[in-house]
mmCIF file of C-alpha atoms in Angstrom:
data_model
loop_
_atom_site.group_PDB
_atom_site.id
_atom_site.type_symbol
_atom_site.label_atom_id
_atom_site.label_comp_id
_atom_site.label_asym_id
_atom_site.label_seq_id
_atom_site.Cartn_x
_atom_site.Cartn_y
_atom_site.Cartn_z
ATOM 1 C CA UNK A 1 177.555 140.519 161.134
ATOM 2 C CA UNK A 2 175.226 141.325 158.266
ATOM 3 C CA UNK A 3 174.883 139.455 154.975
ATOM 4 C CA UNK A 4 177.381 141.689 153.126
ATOM 5 C CA UNK A 5 180.053 141.211 155.783
ATOM 6 C CA UNK A 6 179.312 137.475 155.864
ATOM 7 C CA UNK A 7 179.795 137.202 152.107
ATOM 8 C CA UNK A 8 182.953 139.286 152.236
ATOM 9 C CA UNK A 9 184.491 137.319 155.098
ATOM 10 C CA UNK A 10 183.126 133.771 155.122
ATOM 11 C CA UNK A 11 182.289 133.123 151.472
ATOM 12 C CA UNK A 12 185.780 134.364 150.542
ATOM 13 C CA UNK A 13 187.232 131.623 152.790
ATOM 14 C CA UNK A 14 185.298 128.876 150.993
ATOM 15 C CA UNK A 15 188.186 127.721 148.694
ATOM 16 C CA UNK A 16 190.523 127.466 151.689
ATOM 17 C CA UNK A 17 187.944 125.570 153.742
ATOM 18 C CA UNK A 18 187.222 123.178 150.859
ATOM 19 C CA UNK A 19 190.963 122.487 150.505
ATOM 20 C CA UNK A 20 191.254 121.744 154.235
ATOM 21 C CA UNK A 21 188.200 119.474 154.221
ATOM 22 C CA UNK A 22 189.418 117.678 151.070
ATOM 23 C CA UNK A 23 192.799 116.964 152.630
ATOM 24 C CA UNK A 24 191.160 115.377 155.661
ATOM 25 C CA UNK A 25 188.166 113.578 154.172
ATOM 26 C CA UNK A 26 189.766 112.746 150.807
ATOM 27 C CA UNK A 27 186.281 112.950 149.328
ATOM 28 C CA UNK A 28 185.007 116.012 147.477
ATOM 29 C CA UNK A 29 181.345 115.393 148.338
ATOM 30 C CA UNK A 30 182.137 115.053 152.043
ATOM 31 C CA UNK A 31 184.316 118.159 151.854
ATOM 32 C CA UNK A 32 181.462 120.138 150.289
ATOM 33 C CA UNK A 33 179.090 118.900 153.013
ATOM 34 C CA UNK A 34 181.543 119.884 155.747
ATOM 35 C CA UNK A 35 182.105 123.374 154.338
ATOM 36 C CA UNK A 36 178.379 123.876 153.901
ATOM 37 C CA UNK A 37 177.881 122.894 157.562
ATOM 38 C CA UNK A 38 180.639 125.293 158.631
ATOM 39 C CA UNK A 39 179.113 128.167 156.649
ATOM 40 C CA UNK A 40 175.693 127.439 158.098
ATOM 41 C CA UNK A 41 177.016 127.265 161.675
ATOM 42 C CA UNK A 42 178.936 130.509 161.189
ATOM 43 C CA UNK A 43 175.786 132.204 159.892
ATOM 44 C CA UNK A 44 173.798 131.022 162.907
ATOM 45 C CA UNK A 45 176.586 132.190 165.243
ATOM 46 C CA UNK A 46 177.308 135.407 163.330
ATOM 47 C CA UNK A 47 176.854 137.591 166.400
ATOM 48 C CA UNK A 48 179.406 135.521 168.349
ATOM 49 C CA UNK A 49 181.907 135.215 165.491
ATOM 50 C CA UNK A 50 182.580 138.949 165.255
ATOM 51 C CA UNK A 51 184.219 138.772 168.697
ATOM 52 C CA UNK A 52 187.015 136.527 167.416
ATOM 53 C CA UNK A 53 190.237 138.210 166.343
ATOM 54 C CA UNK A 54 190.998 135.679 163.603
ATOM 55 C CA UNK A 55 187.790 134.500 161.970
ATOM 56 C CA UNK A 56 189.751 132.548 159.339
ATOM 57 C CA UNK A 57 191.508 130.469 161.995
ATOM 58 C CA UNK A 58 188.175 129.857 163.722
ATOM 59 C CA UNK A 59 186.605 128.670 160.444
ATOM 60 C CA UNK A 60 189.575 126.464 159.549
ATOM 61 C CA UNK A 61 189.533 124.874 163.008
ATOM 62 C CA UNK A 62 185.798 124.260 162.736
ATOM 63 C CA UNK A 63 186.322 122.734 159.284
ATOM 64 C CA UNK A 64 189.061 120.433 160.582
ATOM 65 C CA UNK A 65 186.903 119.277 163.488
ATOM 66 C CA UNK A 66 183.814 118.665 161.350
ATOM 67 C CA UNK A 67 185.925 116.815 158.749
ATOM 68 C CA UNK A 68 187.289 114.512 161.434
ATOM 69 C CA UNK A 69 183.760 113.959 162.718
ATOM 70 C CA UNK A 70 182.673 113.114 159.170
ATOM 71 C CA UNK A 71 185.430 110.490 158.936
ATOM 72 C CA UNK A 72 184.405 108.960 162.246
ATOM 73 C CA UNK A 73 180.800 108.539 161.148
ATOM 74 C CA UNK A 74 181.701 106.613 157.993
ATOM 75 C CA UNK A 75 180.803 102.926 158.154
ATOM 76 C CA UNK A 76 183.937 100.839 158.446
ATOM 77 C CA UNK A 77 184.326 98.277 155.676
ATOM 78 C CA UNK A 78 186.075 94.985 156.232
ATOM 79 C CA UNK A 79 188.905 94.039 153.875
ATOM 80 C CA UNK A 80 186.878 91.180 152.449
ATOM 81 C CA UNK A 81 183.868 93.398 151.746
ATOM 82 C CA UNK A 82 186.114 95.912 150.018
ATOM 83 C CA UNK A 83 187.722 93.397 147.677
ATOM 84 C CA UNK A 84 184.631 91.409 146.711
ATOM 85 C CA UNK A 85 183.081 92.741 143.539
ATOM 86 C CA UNK A 86 186.061 94.895 142.521
ATOM 87 C CA UNK A 87 185.851 96.030 138.929
ATOM 88 C CA UNK A 88 188.776 96.814 136.669
ATOM 89 C CA UNK A 89 188.435 100.580 137.114
ATOM 90 C CA UNK A 90 188.528 100.413 140.928
ATOM 91 C CA UNK A 91 191.933 100.607 142.563
ATOM 92 C CA UNK A 92 193.370 97.944 144.813
ATOM 93 C CA UNK A 93 194.942 98.600 148.222
ATOM 94 C CA UNK A 94 198.515 98.416 146.914
ATOM 95 C CA UNK A 95 197.746 101.108 144.328
ATOM 96 C CA UNK A 96 196.194 103.289 147.005
ATOM 97 C CA UNK A 97 199.226 102.778 149.241
ATOM 98 C CA UNK A 98 201.563 103.755 146.421
ATOM 99 C CA UNK A 99 199.508 106.882 145.747
ATOM 100 C CA UNK A 100 199.563 107.737 149.453
ATOM 101 C CA UNK A 101 203.379 107.393 149.451
ATOM 102 C CA UNK A 102 203.612 109.724 146.462
ATOM 103 C CA UNK A 103 201.295 112.226 148.111
ATOM 104 C CA UNK A 104 203.392 112.159 151.274
ATOM 105 C CA UNK A 105 206.545 112.747 149.212
ATOM 106 C CA UNK A 106 204.889 115.722 147.523
ATOM 107 C CA UNK A 107 203.854 117.156 150.908
ATOM 108 C CA UNK A 108 207.454 116.830 152.154
ATOM 109 C CA UNK A 109 208.804 118.451 148.997
ATOM 110 C CA UNK A 110 206.368 121.368 149.297
ATOM 111 C CA UNK A 111 207.370 121.780 152.948
ATOM 112 C CA UNK A 112 211.033 121.986 151.867
ATOM 113 C CA UNK A 113 210.412 124.958 149.555
ATOM 114 C CA UNK A 114 211.395 128.451 150.737
ATOM 115 C CA UNK A 115 208.527 129.982 152.758
ATOM 116 C CA UNK A 116 207.437 132.503 150.118
ATOM 117 C CA UNK A 117 207.452 129.931 147.305
ATOM 118 C CA UNK A 118 205.635 127.469 149.552
ATOM 119 C CA UNK A 119 202.921 130.018 150.390
ATOM 120 C CA UNK A 120 202.452 131.141 146.788
ATOM 121 C CA UNK A 121 202.347 127.541 145.519
ATOM 122 C CA UNK A 122 199.796 126.632 148.170
ATOM 123 C CA UNK A 123 197.599 129.637 147.405
ATOM 124 C CA UNK A 124 197.711 129.172 143.632
ATOM 125 C CA UNK A 125 197.833 125.430 143.010
ATOM 126 C CA UNK A 126 196.263 123.952 146.127
ATOM 127 C CA UNK A 127 193.703 126.563 147.138
ATOM 128 C CA UNK A 128 192.924 127.946 143.677
ATOM 129 C CA UNK A 129 193.559 131.646 144.208
ATOM 130 C CA UNK A 130 194.165 133.873 141.182
ATOM 131 C CA UNK A 131 197.437 135.785 140.805
ATOM 132 C CA UNK A 132 195.738 139.102 141.595
ATOM 133 C CA UNK A 133 194.346 137.672 144.819
ATOM 134 C CA UNK A 134 197.784 136.353 145.799
ATOM 135 C CA UNK A 135 199.238 139.833 145.150
ATOM 136 C CA UNK A 136 196.679 141.273 147.584
ATOM 137 C CA UNK A 137 197.315 138.578 150.209
ATOM 138 C CA UNK A 138 201.115 138.642 150.075
ATOM 139 C CA UNK A 139 201.677 142.284 149.183
ATOM 140 C CA UNK A 140 204.276 141.474 146.525
ATOM 141 C CA UNK A 141 204.247 142.375 142.822
ATOM 142 C CA UNK A 142 202.435 140.171 140.314
ATOM 143 C CA UNK A 143 205.685 139.461 138.464
ATOM 144 C CA UNK A 144 207.297 138.305 141.728
ATOM 145 C CA UNK A 145 204.306 136.012 142.349
ATOM 146 C CA UNK A 146 204.670 134.473 138.877
ATOM 147 C CA UNK A 147 208.458 134.085 139.266
ATOM 148 C CA UNK A 148 208.175 132.466 142.709
ATOM 149 C CA UNK A 149 205.400 130.172 141.480
ATOM 150 C CA UNK A 150 207.502 129.138 138.489
ATOM 151 C CA UNK A 151 210.521 128.430 140.706
ATOM 152 C CA UNK A 152 208.387 126.467 143.169
ATOM 153 C CA UNK A 153 206.873 124.321 140.408
ATOM 154 C CA UNK A 154 210.278 123.717 138.827
ATOM 155 C CA UNK A 155 211.814 122.706 142.168
ATOM 156 C CA UNK A 156 208.825 120.489 142.986
ATOM 157 C CA UNK A 157 209.130 118.767 139.597
ATOM 158 C CA UNK A 158 212.900 118.236 140.012
ATOM 159 C CA UNK A 159 212.635 116.809 143.518
ATOM 160 C CA UNK A 160 209.652 114.613 142.649
ATOM 161 C CA UNK A 161 211.452 113.140 139.638
ATOM 162 C CA UNK A 162 214.517 112.510 141.829
ATOM 163 C CA UNK A 163 212.240 110.806 144.389
ATOM 164 C CA UNK A 164 210.833 108.488 141.694
ATOM 165 C CA UNK A 165 214.293 107.775 140.332
ATOM 166 C CA UNK A 166 215.509 106.716 143.799
ATOM 167 C CA UNK A 167 212.340 104.688 144.377
ATOM 168 C CA UNK A 168 212.798 102.830 141.088
ATOM 169 C CA UNK A 169 216.407 101.987 141.958
ATOM 170 C CA UNK A 170 215.267 100.415 145.244
ATOM 171 C CA UNK A 171 212.652 98.273 143.491
#
């Protein structure tokens, strides 16, 4: 693999790898570090990588593994240490738990979308691809991409509002 092929293949995967690392580490700096490590390891193993049928899957798997390793190396903080010295702009555990519940609800709602809408939403809003890139990836017309994205966002909004309405009734 030469530098041009590396840029075409690996650098193009960077947004996807960052999204994967962000989901696992929940820290943009750690995610950047992980993706940089992945890119560096791929470059050093470029002669081996060309043998793999699905380089994207290989890179995503490597990103997942390195992200998990990054989490394991973080210094654990005791509850007392975490609460001492809290300032007003830092969030408390109950706020974080509520946000985690909302994030889980959003993940479930996205998973309930039709497969095409789910894929287009993920590519556009989660991984940051442009419409033209999504057209190339999916092989469907740009108008169909925009329509499916609009439907996915509308459905996500409706279901999320219903989720909050139900949650408020329980409280």
